Short mmCIF file of C-alpha atoms in Angstrom, two decimals:
data_model
loop_
_atom_site.label_atom_id
_atom_site.label_comp_id
_atom_site.label_asym_id
_atom_site.label_seq_id
_atom_site.Cartn_x
_atom_site.Cartn_y
_atom_site.Cartn_z
CA UNK B 1 10.02 -21.91 -11.91
CA UNK B 2 8.05 -21.51 -8.73
CA UNK B 3 8.91 -18.54 -6.53
CA UNK B 4 9.19 -19.37 -2.90
CA UNK B 5 7.97 -16.85 -0.25
CA UNK B 6 8.46 -16.13 3.30
CA UNK B 7 6.01 -13.97 5.41
CA UNK B 8 7.47 -11.69 8.01
CA UNK B 9 4.79 -10.91 10.51
CA UNK B 10 1.69 -13.01 11.26
CA UNK B 11 -0.99 -10.44 11.93
CA UNK B 12 -4.27 -9.48 10.17
CA UNK B 13 -2.77 -8.15 6.90
CA UNK B 14 -0.48 -11.17 6.63
CA UNK B 15 -3.52 -13.43 6.89
CA UNK B 16 -5.41 -11.61 4.15
CA UNK B 17 -2.25 -11.94 1.95
CA UNK B 18 -1.93 -15.61 2.67
CA UNK B 19 -5.56 -16.33 2.04
CA UNK B 20 -5.51 -14.64 -1.40
CA UNK B 21 -2.21 -16.39 -2.13
CA UNK B 22 -4.17 -19.68 -2.37
CA UNK B 23 -5.06 -18.85 -5.99
CA UNK B 24 -1.62 -17.70 -6.99
CA UNK B 25 -0.25 -20.46 -9.30
CA UNK B 26 3.23 -19.25 -9.92
CA UNK B 27 4.48 -19.15 -6.32
CA UNK B 28 4.30 -20.86 -2.90
CA UNK B 29 4.62 -19.73 0.61
CA UNK B 30 7.06 -21.93 2.42
CA UNK B 31 7.74 -20.05 5.69
CA UNK B 32 6.30 -17.61 8.12
CA UNK B 33 7.89 -15.81 11.06
CA UNK B 34 6.49 -14.11 14.13
CA UNK B 35 8.04 -13.08 17.44
CA UNK B 36 5.73 -15.61 19.06
CA UNK B 37 6.24 -19.31 18.16
CA UNK B 38 2.65 -20.06 19.05
CA UNK B 39 1.38 -17.40 16.70
CA UNK B 40 3.73 -18.44 13.92
CA UNK B 41 2.77 -22.18 14.35
CA UNK B 42 -0.95 -21.37 14.28
CA UNK B 43 -0.48 -19.19 11.11
CA UNK B 44 1.43 -21.98 9.46
CA UNK B 45 -1.15 -24.59 10.35
CA UNK B 46 -4.01 -22.41 9.03
CA UNK B 47 -2.37 -21.82 5.59
CA UNK B 48 -0.49 -25.07 5.30
CA UNK B 49 2.92 -23.43 5.36
CA UNK B 50 5.86 -25.86 5.97
CA UNK B 51 8.07 -23.74 8.14
CA UNK B 52 7.10 -21.70 11.25
CA UNK B 53 9.82 -19.46 12.89
CA UNK B 54 9.79 -17.46 16.15
CA UNK B 55 12.66 -15.40 14.80
CA UNK B 56 12.74 -13.11 11.75
CA UNK B 57 16.49 -13.49 11.62
CA UNK B 58 16.28 -17.29 11.46
CA UNK B 59 13.69 -17.25 8.70
CA UNK B 60 15.68 -14.93 6.41
CA UNK B 61 18.61 -17.30 6.58
CA UNK B 62 16.49 -20.01 4.85
CA UNK B 63 18.27 -20.34 1.58
CA UNK B 64 15.16 -21.66 -0.12
CA UNK B 65 13.26 -18.40 0.23
CA UNK B 66 13.36 -16.07 -2.84
CA UNK B 67 11.24 -13.17 -1.56
CA UNK B 68 9.84 -11.99 1.73
CA UNK B 69 6.45 -10.24 2.25
CA UNK B 70 6.84 -7.82 5.16
CA UNK B 71 3.57 -7.29 7.04
CA UNK B 72 4.73 -5.71 10.28
CA UNK B 73 3.69 -2.24 11.47
CA UNK B 74 5.31 0.36 9.28
CA UNK B 75 7.52 1.79 11.94
CA UNK B 76 9.48 -1.52 11.75
CA UNK B 77 9.67 -1.60 7.94
CA UNK B 78 13.14 -0.05 7.71
CA UNK B 79 14.60 -2.58 10.14
CA UNK B 80 12.88 -5.61 8.67
CA UNK B 81 13.43 -4.79 4.96
CA UNK B 82 17.09 -4.09 5.75
CA UNK B 83 17.27 -7.48 7.47
CA UNK B 84 15.84 -9.21 4.35
CA UNK B 85 17.96 -7.38 1.86
CA UNK B 86 21.22 -7.96 3.86
CA UNK B 87 20.43 -11.70 3.83
CA UNK B 88 19.89 -11.79 0.05
CA UNK B 89 16.11 -11.78 0.00
CA UNK B 90 13.96 -9.74 -2.43
CA UNK B 91 11.24 -7.77 -0.66
CA UNK B 92 7.63 -6.91 -1.06
CA UNK B 93 6.88 -4.54 1.86
CA UNK B 94 3.47 -3.36 3.01
CA UNK B 95 2.58 0.28 2.53
CA UNK B 96 3.80 2.72 3.50
CA UNK B 97 7.08 1.04 2.72
CA UNK B 98 8.74 3.36 5.23
CA UNK B 99 7.73 6.14 7.54
CA UNK B 100 9.52 8.82 5.56
CA UNK B 101 11.39 9.37 2.30
CA UNK B 102 14.81 9.40 4.07
CA UNK B 103 14.30 5.82 5.30
CA UNK B 104 13.17 4.83 1.89
CA UNK B 105 16.31 6.08 0.22
CA UNK B 106 18.43 3.84 2.64
CA UNK B 107 16.42 0.82 1.47
CA UNK B 108 16.43 1.83 -2.15
CA UNK B 109 20.20 2.15 -2.14
CA UNK B 110 20.64 -1.12 -0.24
CA UNK B 111 18.42 -3.00 -2.73
CA UNK B 112 20.39 -1.51 -5.65
CA UNK B 113 23.71 -2.39 -4.03
CA UNK B 114 22.56 -6.03 -3.47
CA UNK B 115 20.84 -6.15 -6.95
CA UNK B 116 17.66 -7.37 -5.37
CA UNK B 117 14.02 -6.86 -6.17
CA UNK B 118 12.22 -4.23 -3.87
CA UNK B 119 8.69 -3.09 -4.08
CA UNK B 120 6.04 -1.45 -1.96
CA UNK B 121 2.94 -3.52 -1.58
CA UNK B 122 0.52 -0.89 -2.82
CA UNK B 123 -1.90 -3.58 -3.94
CA UNK B 124 -4.53 -1.07 -5.13
CA UNK B 125 -2.54 -0.39 -8.30
CA UNK B 126 -2.95 -3.99 -9.39
CA UNK B 127 -6.71 -4.32 -8.85
CA UNK B 128 -8.65 -5.00 -12.05
CA UNK B 129 -11.22 -2.31 -11.35
CA UNK B 130 -8.45 0.29 -10.92
CA UNK B 131 -6.75 -0.91 -14.17
CA UNK B 132 -10.06 -0.69 -16.04
CA UNK B 133 -10.67 2.91 -14.75
CA UNK B 134 -7.29 3.90 -15.90
CA UNK B 135 -7.97 2.32 -19.28
CA UNK B 136 -11.09 4.42 -19.62
CA UNK B 137 -9.13 7.59 -18.81
CA UNK B 138 -6.39 6.68 -21.36
CA UNK B 139 -9.08 6.01 -23.95
CA UNK B 140 -10.45 9.58 -23.40
CA UNK B 141 -13.84 8.33 -22.24
CA UNK B 142 -14.20 11.21 -19.64
CA UNK B 143 -12.14 13.73 -21.57
CA UNK B 144 -9.41 15.58 -19.77
CA UNK B 145 -9.15 14.81 -16.10
CA UNK B 146 -9.39 17.91 -13.91
CA UNK B 147 -10.15 16.84 -10.45
CA UNK B 148 -9.88 13.76 -8.14
CA UNK B 149 -11.96 13.65 -4.98
CA UNK B 150 -11.02 10.81 -2.55
CA UNK B 151 -12.33 9.88 0.94
CA UNK B 152 -11.47 7.09 3.21
CA UNK B 153 -12.69 7.14 6.82
CA UNK B 154 -14.36 5.10 9.43
CA UNK B 155 -15.26 5.44 13.07
CA UNK B 156 -12.75 3.06 14.57
CA UNK B 157 -11.63 2.10 18.10
CA UNK B 158 -9.05 4.80 19.05
CA UNK B 159 -8.13 3.30 22.44
CA UNK B 160 -4.67 4.59 23.40
CA UNK B 161 -3.25 1.00 23.43
CA UNK B 162 -4.03 0.21 19.80
CA UNK B 163 -1.38 0.67 16.99
CA UNK B 164 -3.30 3.31 15.12
CA UNK B 165 -3.44 5.65 18.04
CA UNK B 166 0.22 5.10 18.99
CA UNK B 167 2.78 7.67 17.81
CA UNK B 168 5.59 5.29 18.79
CA UNK B 169 4.19 2.89 16.08
CA UNK B 170 3.75 5.67 13.66
CA UNK B 171 -0.01 5.66 14.07
CA UNK B 172 -2.48 8.05 12.51
CA UNK B 173 -4.77 8.51 9.57
CA UNK B 174 -2.24 9.81 7.02
CA UNK B 175 0.21 6.93 6.95
CA UNK B 176 -2.28 4.15 7.50
CA UNK B 177 -5.16 5.15 5.06
CA UNK B 178 -4.42 8.61 3.65
CA UNK B 179 -1.69 7.09 1.59
CA UNK B 180 -4.36 5.38 -0.50
CA UNK B 181 -5.92 8.65 -1.60
CA UNK B 182 -2.53 10.17 -2.38
CA UNK B 183 -1.69 6.97 -4.39
CA UNK B 184 -4.83 7.40 -6.49
CA UNK B 185 -4.10 11.13 -7.24
CA UNK B 186 -0.52 10.09 -8.22
CA UNK B 187 -1.75 7.31 -10.42
CA UNK B 188 -4.28 9.56 -12.30
CA UNK B 189 -2.23 12.80 -12.73
CA UNK B 190 1.34 11.42 -12.73
CA UNK B 191 2.82 14.88 -12.85
CA UNK B 192 4.95 17.14 -10.67
CA UNK B 193 3.09 18.87 -7.82
CA UNK B 194 2.91 22.62 -7.69
CA UNK B 195 1.36 23.07 -4.29
CA UNK B 196 0.29 21.09 -1.20
CA UNK B 197 -2.13 22.35 1.43
CA UNK B 198 -2.98 20.23 4.49
CA UNK B 199 -4.89 20.43 7.76
CA UNK B 200 -5.36 17.84 10.47
CA UNK B 201 -6.98 17.30 13.84
CA UNK B 202 -4.74 15.60 16.54
CA UNK B 203 -5.95 13.03 19.01
CA UNK B 204 -5.01 13.14 22.72
CA UNK B 205 -2.24 10.59 22.01
CA UNK B 206 -0.65 13.01 19.42
CA UNK B 207 -1.50 11.42 16.13
CA UNK B 208 -3.59 12.82 13.24
CA UNK B 209 -7.02 11.19 13.66
CA UNK B 210 -8.52 12.99 10.71
CA UNK B 211 -7.04 15.19 7.92
CA UNK B 212 -7.70 17.00 4.69
CA UNK B 213 -5.22 17.38 1.85
CA UNK B 214 -5.19 19.33 -1.38
CA UNK B 215 -2.78 18.69 -4.16
CA UNK B 216 -2.24 20.99 -7.16
CA UNK B 217 -0.37 19.46 -10.03
CA UNK B 218 1.49 21.50 -12.64
CA UNK B 219 -0.87 20.35 -15.41
CA UNK B 220 -3.73 21.95 -13.51
CA UNK B 221 -4.99 18.83 -11.92
CA UNK B 222 -6.48 19.21 -8.39
CA UNK B 223 -6.89 16.48 -5.82
CA UNK B 224 -8.87 16.70 -2.63
CA UNK B 225 -8.16 13.87 -0.15
CA UNK B 226 -9.83 13.19 3.16
CA UNK B 227 -8.97 10.46 5.59
CA UNK B 228 -10.29 9.74 9.08
CA UNK B 229 -10.02 7.18 11.89
CA UNK B 230 -12.91 8.73 13.76
CA UNK B 231 -15.71 9.46 11.32
CA UNK B 232 -17.56 7.60 8.50
CA UNK B 233 -16.68 9.19 5.20
CA UNK B 234 -18.17 8.32 1.80
CA UNK B 235 -15.24 6.03 1.04
CA UNK B 236 -14.90 6.48 -2.66
CA UNK B 237 -12.73 7.88 -5.42
CA UNK B 238 -14.34 10.17 -7.97
CA UNK B 239 -12.31 11.07 -11.04
CA UNK B 240 -13.80 14.03 -12.82
CA UNK B 241 -13.11 14.92 -16.51
CA UNK B 242 -14.41 17.46 -19.08
CA UNK B 243 -16.76 14.64 -20.52
CA UNK B 244 -17.76 12.68 -17.52
CA UNK B 245 -16.63 11.08 -14.30
CA UNK B 246 -15.57 7.74 -12.85
CA UNK B 247 -16.79 6.60 -9.48
CA UNK B 248 -14.96 3.93 -7.60
CA UNK B 249 -16.53 2.66 -4.40
CA UNK B 250 -14.16 1.55 -1.69
CA UNK B 251 -11.36 2.47 -4.12
CA UNK B 252 -8.46 0.99 -2.00
CA UNK B 253 -9.97 -2.45 -2.36
CA UNK B 254 -12.02 -1.74 -5.46
CA UNK B 255 -14.31 -4.36 -7.00
CA UNK B 256 -16.35 -1.93 -9.02
CA UNK B 257 -15.90 1.11 -11.19
CA UNK B 258 -18.59 3.18 -12.92
CA UNK B 259 -18.23 5.58 -15.75
CA UNK B 260 -20.93 8.30 -15.95
CA UNK B 261 -21.20 10.81 -18.83
CA UNK B 262 -23.99 12.59 -20.74
CA UNK B 263 -23.93 9.99 -23.54
CA UNK B 264 -22.86 6.77 -21.86
CA UNK B 265 -22.77 4.76 -18.69
CA UNK B 266 -20.26 1.89 -18.21
CA UNK B 267 -19.63 -0.41 -15.27
CA UNK B 268 -16.88 -2.82 -14.34
CA UNK B 269 -17.58 -5.48 -11.67
CA UNK B 270 -14.93 -7.87 -10.54
CA UNK B 271 -16.69 -11.03 -9.13
CA UNK B 272 -13.55 -12.67 -7.81
CA UNK B 273 -13.87 -13.88 -4.27
CA UNK B 274 -10.36 -12.85 -3.36
CA UNK B 275 -9.81 -9.39 -1.83
CA UNK B 276 -7.13 -8.76 -4.44
CA UNK B 277 -3.70 -9.24 -2.83
CA UNK B 278 -3.27 -12.21 -5.22
CA UNK B 279 -2.79 -9.78 -8.16
CA UNK B 280 0.25 -8.13 -6.70
CA UNK B 281 1.70 -11.44 -5.58
CA UNK B 282 1.24 -12.99 -9.04
CA UNK B 283 2.93 -9.89 -10.56
CA UNK B 284 5.83 -9.98 -8.18
CA UNK B 285 6.45 -13.72 -9.07
CA UNK B 286 6.48 -13.01 -12.82
CA UNK B 287 8.95 -10.08 -12.24
CA UNK B 288 11.22 -12.23 -10.17
CA UNK B 289 11.25 -14.95 -12.75
CA UNK B 290 12.36 -12.34 -15.33
CA UNK B 291 15.07 -11.13 -13.14
CA UNK B 292 13.58 -7.68 -12.58
CA UNK B 293 14.69 -5.48 -9.59
CA UNK B 294 11.59 -3.36 -9.47
CA UNK B 295 8.01 -3.00 -10.83
CA UNK B 296 6.92 -0.63 -13.65
CA UNK B 297 3.46 -0.48 -12.06
CA UNK B 298 4.82 0.56 -8.63
CA UNK B 299 8.27 1.77 -9.48
CA UNK B 300 10.58 2.93 -6.64
CA UNK B 301 10.26 6.50 -7.94
CA UNK B 302 6.51 6.41 -7.38
CA UNK B 303 6.85 5.10 -3.80
CA UNK B 304 9.44 7.84 -3.10
CA UNK B 305 7.11 10.54 -4.53
CA UNK B 306 4.21 9.41 -2.35
CA UNK B 307 6.44 9.36 0.75
CA UNK B 308 7.75 12.80 -0.16
CA UNK B 309 4.15 14.14 -0.33
CA UNK B 310 3.40 12.63 3.02
CA UNK B 311 6.55 14.18 4.40
CA UNK B 312 5.42 17.61 3.31
CA UNK B 313 1.90 17.08 4.62
CA UNK B 314 3.45 16.05 7.99
CA UNK B 315 5.56 19.11 8.06
CA UNK B 316 2.61 21.42 7.41
CA UNK B 317 0.34 19.74 10.05
CA UNK B 318 3.17 19.40 12.57
CA UNK B 319 3.27 15.58 12.83
CA UNK B 320 6.62 14.04 13.92
CA UNK B 321 6.93 10.69 15.50
CA UNK B 322 9.05 10.33 18.71
CA UNK B 323 11.52 7.94 17.00
CA UNK B 324 12.27 10.38 14.27
CA UNK B 325 15.41 12.52 14.72
#
């Protein structure tokens, strides 16, 4: 059984996904849709995709498609995921899966009602380097984990016209890249949160261009998370335990992980040429073939927890998007 995919959106992330999909042997991309026929046709030609649509509505009516990968800006995710689910299509939706947890509940309930697979495309969780780091933790190689320190930041183009600087498109550092740091903390500690403290700086367009978040878990774990669209941060995750630490450079797209302790040093290096989107795509195909409606790696509960944390952070820093009631 080969799972057949449609791609909704033909931008930069969609291209990365399609490029990595070339090595996925249990599925095939049969359609792509963009609001621009030229863009859709160009995308289809580049990745040898049979169908190119200029209408999302038209693509999701294609009865051959099993699942749709949604790669549009996150302010559109509710609308586009709802369109797919209402047309009987399973959904893999880019992160953040929605702008807030209230929107997510609407989609979660709809997917349950339709008995369809629904998952957030938090690809980091499927990367071999992250999986190996978690194995080291479970095996007790760094003892009891006490702290997670995460940074993700770069000095980007913050022209008022680009998506990241646009509050109408849910721009800002938190939702676009801060989510990765929160996701790592949630993966490592996997406990209820006792306290959240957050601070942010706002750009002239009204989005958070850099922020700092602290999470305290009920098991005593502490996470410090920094994200920025205007400054170069160290761009790593450091997981600190009582017997050592794990360092993961460029953790959101990790290729390497290093374990450092007084009595040992271990390293994991993934030499695959792909960025890593292929791992989540392969996993989704296997889940769909089994008739699953969600992933145990990125369960709906985990996506909702991450969104709830970001909701609370936004409440603290005073970030509300114009389209939110």
